[in-house]
Coordinates of C-alpha atoms and ligand atoms in Angstrom, one line a residue:
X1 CA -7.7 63.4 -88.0
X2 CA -8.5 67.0 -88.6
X3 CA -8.0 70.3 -87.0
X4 CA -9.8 73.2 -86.8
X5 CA -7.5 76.0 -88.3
X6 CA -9.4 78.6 -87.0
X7 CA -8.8 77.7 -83.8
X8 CA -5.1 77.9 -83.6
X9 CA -3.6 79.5 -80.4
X10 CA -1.3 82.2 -81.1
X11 CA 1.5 80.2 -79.6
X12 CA 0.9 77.2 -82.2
X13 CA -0.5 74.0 -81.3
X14 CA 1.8 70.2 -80.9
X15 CA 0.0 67.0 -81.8
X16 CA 1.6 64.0 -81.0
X17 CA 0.1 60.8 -82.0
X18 CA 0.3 57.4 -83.3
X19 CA -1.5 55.5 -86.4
X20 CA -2.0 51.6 -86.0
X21 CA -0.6 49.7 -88.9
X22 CA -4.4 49.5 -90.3
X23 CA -4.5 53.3 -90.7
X24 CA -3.2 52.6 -94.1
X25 CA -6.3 51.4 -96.7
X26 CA -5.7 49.8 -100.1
X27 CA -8.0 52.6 -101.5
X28 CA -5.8 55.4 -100.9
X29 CA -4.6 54.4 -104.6
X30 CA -0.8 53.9 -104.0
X31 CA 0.0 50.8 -105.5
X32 CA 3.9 50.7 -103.9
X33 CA 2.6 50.7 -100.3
X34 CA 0.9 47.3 -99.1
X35 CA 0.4 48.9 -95.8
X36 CA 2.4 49.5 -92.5
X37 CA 4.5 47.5 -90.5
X38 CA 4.5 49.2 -87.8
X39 CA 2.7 51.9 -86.0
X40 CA 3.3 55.3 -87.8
X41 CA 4.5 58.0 -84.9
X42 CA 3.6 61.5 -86.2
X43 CA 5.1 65.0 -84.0
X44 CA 3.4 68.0 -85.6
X45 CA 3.1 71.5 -85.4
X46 CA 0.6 73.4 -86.7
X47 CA 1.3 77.4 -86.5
X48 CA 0.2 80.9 -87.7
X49 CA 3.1 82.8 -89.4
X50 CA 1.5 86.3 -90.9
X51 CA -1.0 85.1 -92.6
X52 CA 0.5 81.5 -93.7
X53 CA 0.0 78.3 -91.8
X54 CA 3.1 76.3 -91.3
X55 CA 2.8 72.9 -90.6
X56 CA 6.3 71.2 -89.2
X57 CA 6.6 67.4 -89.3
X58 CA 7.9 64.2 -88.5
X59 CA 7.2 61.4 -89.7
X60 CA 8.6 57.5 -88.7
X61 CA 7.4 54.4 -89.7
X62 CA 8.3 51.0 -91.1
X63 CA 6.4 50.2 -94.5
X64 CA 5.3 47.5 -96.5
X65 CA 6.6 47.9 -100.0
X66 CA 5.6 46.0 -103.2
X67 CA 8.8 45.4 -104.9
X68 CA 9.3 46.9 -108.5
X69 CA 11.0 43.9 -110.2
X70 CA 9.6 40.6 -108.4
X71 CA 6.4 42.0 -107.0
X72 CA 7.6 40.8 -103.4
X73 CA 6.7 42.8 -100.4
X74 CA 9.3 44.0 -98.3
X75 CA 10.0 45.9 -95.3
X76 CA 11.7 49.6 -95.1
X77 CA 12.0 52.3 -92.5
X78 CA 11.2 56.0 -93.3
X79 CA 11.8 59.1 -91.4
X80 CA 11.1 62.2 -92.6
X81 CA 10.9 65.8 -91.5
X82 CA 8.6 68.1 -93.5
X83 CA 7.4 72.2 -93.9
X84 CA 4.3 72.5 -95.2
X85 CA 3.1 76.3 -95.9
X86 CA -1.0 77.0 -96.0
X87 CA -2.2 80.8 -96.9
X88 CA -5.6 81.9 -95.1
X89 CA -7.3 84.8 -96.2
X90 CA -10.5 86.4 -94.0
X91 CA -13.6 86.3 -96.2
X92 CA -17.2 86.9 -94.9
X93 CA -16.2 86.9 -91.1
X94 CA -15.5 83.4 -92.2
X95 CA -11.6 82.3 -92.7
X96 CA -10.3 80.9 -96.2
X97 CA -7.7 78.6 -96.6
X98 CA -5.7 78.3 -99.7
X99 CA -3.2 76.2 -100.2
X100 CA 0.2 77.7 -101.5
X101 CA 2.1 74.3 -103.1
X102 CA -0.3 72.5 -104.9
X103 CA 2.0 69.0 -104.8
X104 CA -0.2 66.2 -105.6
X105 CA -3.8 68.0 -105.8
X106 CA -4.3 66.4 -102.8
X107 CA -7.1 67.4 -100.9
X108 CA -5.4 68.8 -96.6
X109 CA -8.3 71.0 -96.4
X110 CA -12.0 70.6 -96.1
X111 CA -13.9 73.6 -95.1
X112 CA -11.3 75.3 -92.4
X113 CA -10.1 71.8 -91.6
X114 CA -6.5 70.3 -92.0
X115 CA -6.8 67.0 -93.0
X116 CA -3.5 65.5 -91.2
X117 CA -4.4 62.0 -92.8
X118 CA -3.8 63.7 -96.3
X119 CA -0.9 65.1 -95.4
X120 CA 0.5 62.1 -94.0
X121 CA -0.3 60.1 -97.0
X122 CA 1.3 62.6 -99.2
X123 CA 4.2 63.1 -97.2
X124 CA 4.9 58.7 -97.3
X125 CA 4.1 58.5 -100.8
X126 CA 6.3 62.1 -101.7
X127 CA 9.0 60.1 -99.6
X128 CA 9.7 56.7 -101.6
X129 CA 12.1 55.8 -103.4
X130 CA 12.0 56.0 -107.4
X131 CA 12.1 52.8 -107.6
X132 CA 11.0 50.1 -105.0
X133 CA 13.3 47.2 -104.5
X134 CA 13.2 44.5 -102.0
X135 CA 17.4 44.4 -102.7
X136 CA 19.1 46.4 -105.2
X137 CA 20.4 43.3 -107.4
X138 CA 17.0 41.8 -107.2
X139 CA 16.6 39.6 -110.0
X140 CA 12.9 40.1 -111.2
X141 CA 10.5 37.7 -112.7
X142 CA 11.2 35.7 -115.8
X143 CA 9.3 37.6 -118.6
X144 CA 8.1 34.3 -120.0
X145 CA 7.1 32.2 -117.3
X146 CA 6.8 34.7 -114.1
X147 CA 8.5 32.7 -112.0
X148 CA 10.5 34.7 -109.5
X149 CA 14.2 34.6 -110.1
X150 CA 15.2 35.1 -106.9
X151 CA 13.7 32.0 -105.1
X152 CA 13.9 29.8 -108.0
X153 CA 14.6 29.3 -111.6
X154 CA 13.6 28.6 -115.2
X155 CA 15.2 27.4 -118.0
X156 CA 13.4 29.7 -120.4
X157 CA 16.4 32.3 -120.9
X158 CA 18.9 29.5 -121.8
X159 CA 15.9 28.2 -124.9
X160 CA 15.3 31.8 -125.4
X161 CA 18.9 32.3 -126.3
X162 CA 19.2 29.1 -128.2
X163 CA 16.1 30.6 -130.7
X164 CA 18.7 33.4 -131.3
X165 CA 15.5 36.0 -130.4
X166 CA 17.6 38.1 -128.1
X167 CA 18.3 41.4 -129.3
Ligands
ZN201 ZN1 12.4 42.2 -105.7
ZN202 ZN1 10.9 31.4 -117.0

């Protein structure tokens, strides 16, 4: 979704909406996020301060998460309230947007657009945990065999320990 950012009204303008769980592709390049599993409800407001843009937010969803150690996907709940500041200088008649915070060199603007999918995305991925795990003692994959640990087990660290090979 984008908005014009010339076309603000003094007052500031609300969007309210809601992304389907298929909103999120596997090419926006975040490896940690399978996808949604549930519908993403966004509240924004987008308003001129000076000459800055603030964008308010909040974000709630439920995402799909690959787990760090076993590779599982799992389910988590975010909510998350953001401030995002845009600087617009006139130039040629014609209104130039700079972005202030350069986070992730993501692209929010194209032309005098706000790219709000963008901004989402950032905002999800900006939002995760350090490390993704489906439960904090999760057990992991056996490094020698893959299996996962937590549904089932090996005997590959009880012959690896009888080699003496553990340092
Ligand atoms: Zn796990
Ligand atoms: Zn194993």
């Amino acid at each position: 979704m984008k908005i014009d950012l010339t076309k603000i009204p003094p007052g500031g303008k609300r969007i309210n909406f809601s992304l389907e769980p298929g909103w999120w592709k596997p090419d926006f390049d975040e490896d940690r996020i399978v996808g949604l599993d549930s519908p993403l409800s966004a509240r924004l407001k987008i308003y001129l301060a000076g000459e800055k843009i603030v964008v308010d937010g909040f974000l709630s969803v439920r995402l799909l998460l690959r787990c760090d150690r076993c590779l599982e996907t799992y389910s988590k709940d975010l909510t998350t309230d953001f401030r995002i500041y845009l600087s617009m200088f006139p130039f040629n008649g014609e209104a130039e947007v700079e972005l202030l915070e350069n986070d992730l060199n993501l692209d929010f603007i194209d032309d005098n657009f706000l790219d709000l999918d963008q901004i989402i995305k950032e905002q999800l991925i900006l939002n995760l945990p350090m490390k993704t795990l489906c439960t904090k003692d999760c057990k992991g994959l056996c490094p020698i065999c893959g299996c996962n640990l937590n549904t089932g087990s090996c005997s590959c660290q009880s012959r690896y320990e009888t080699l003496g090979n553990v340092s």
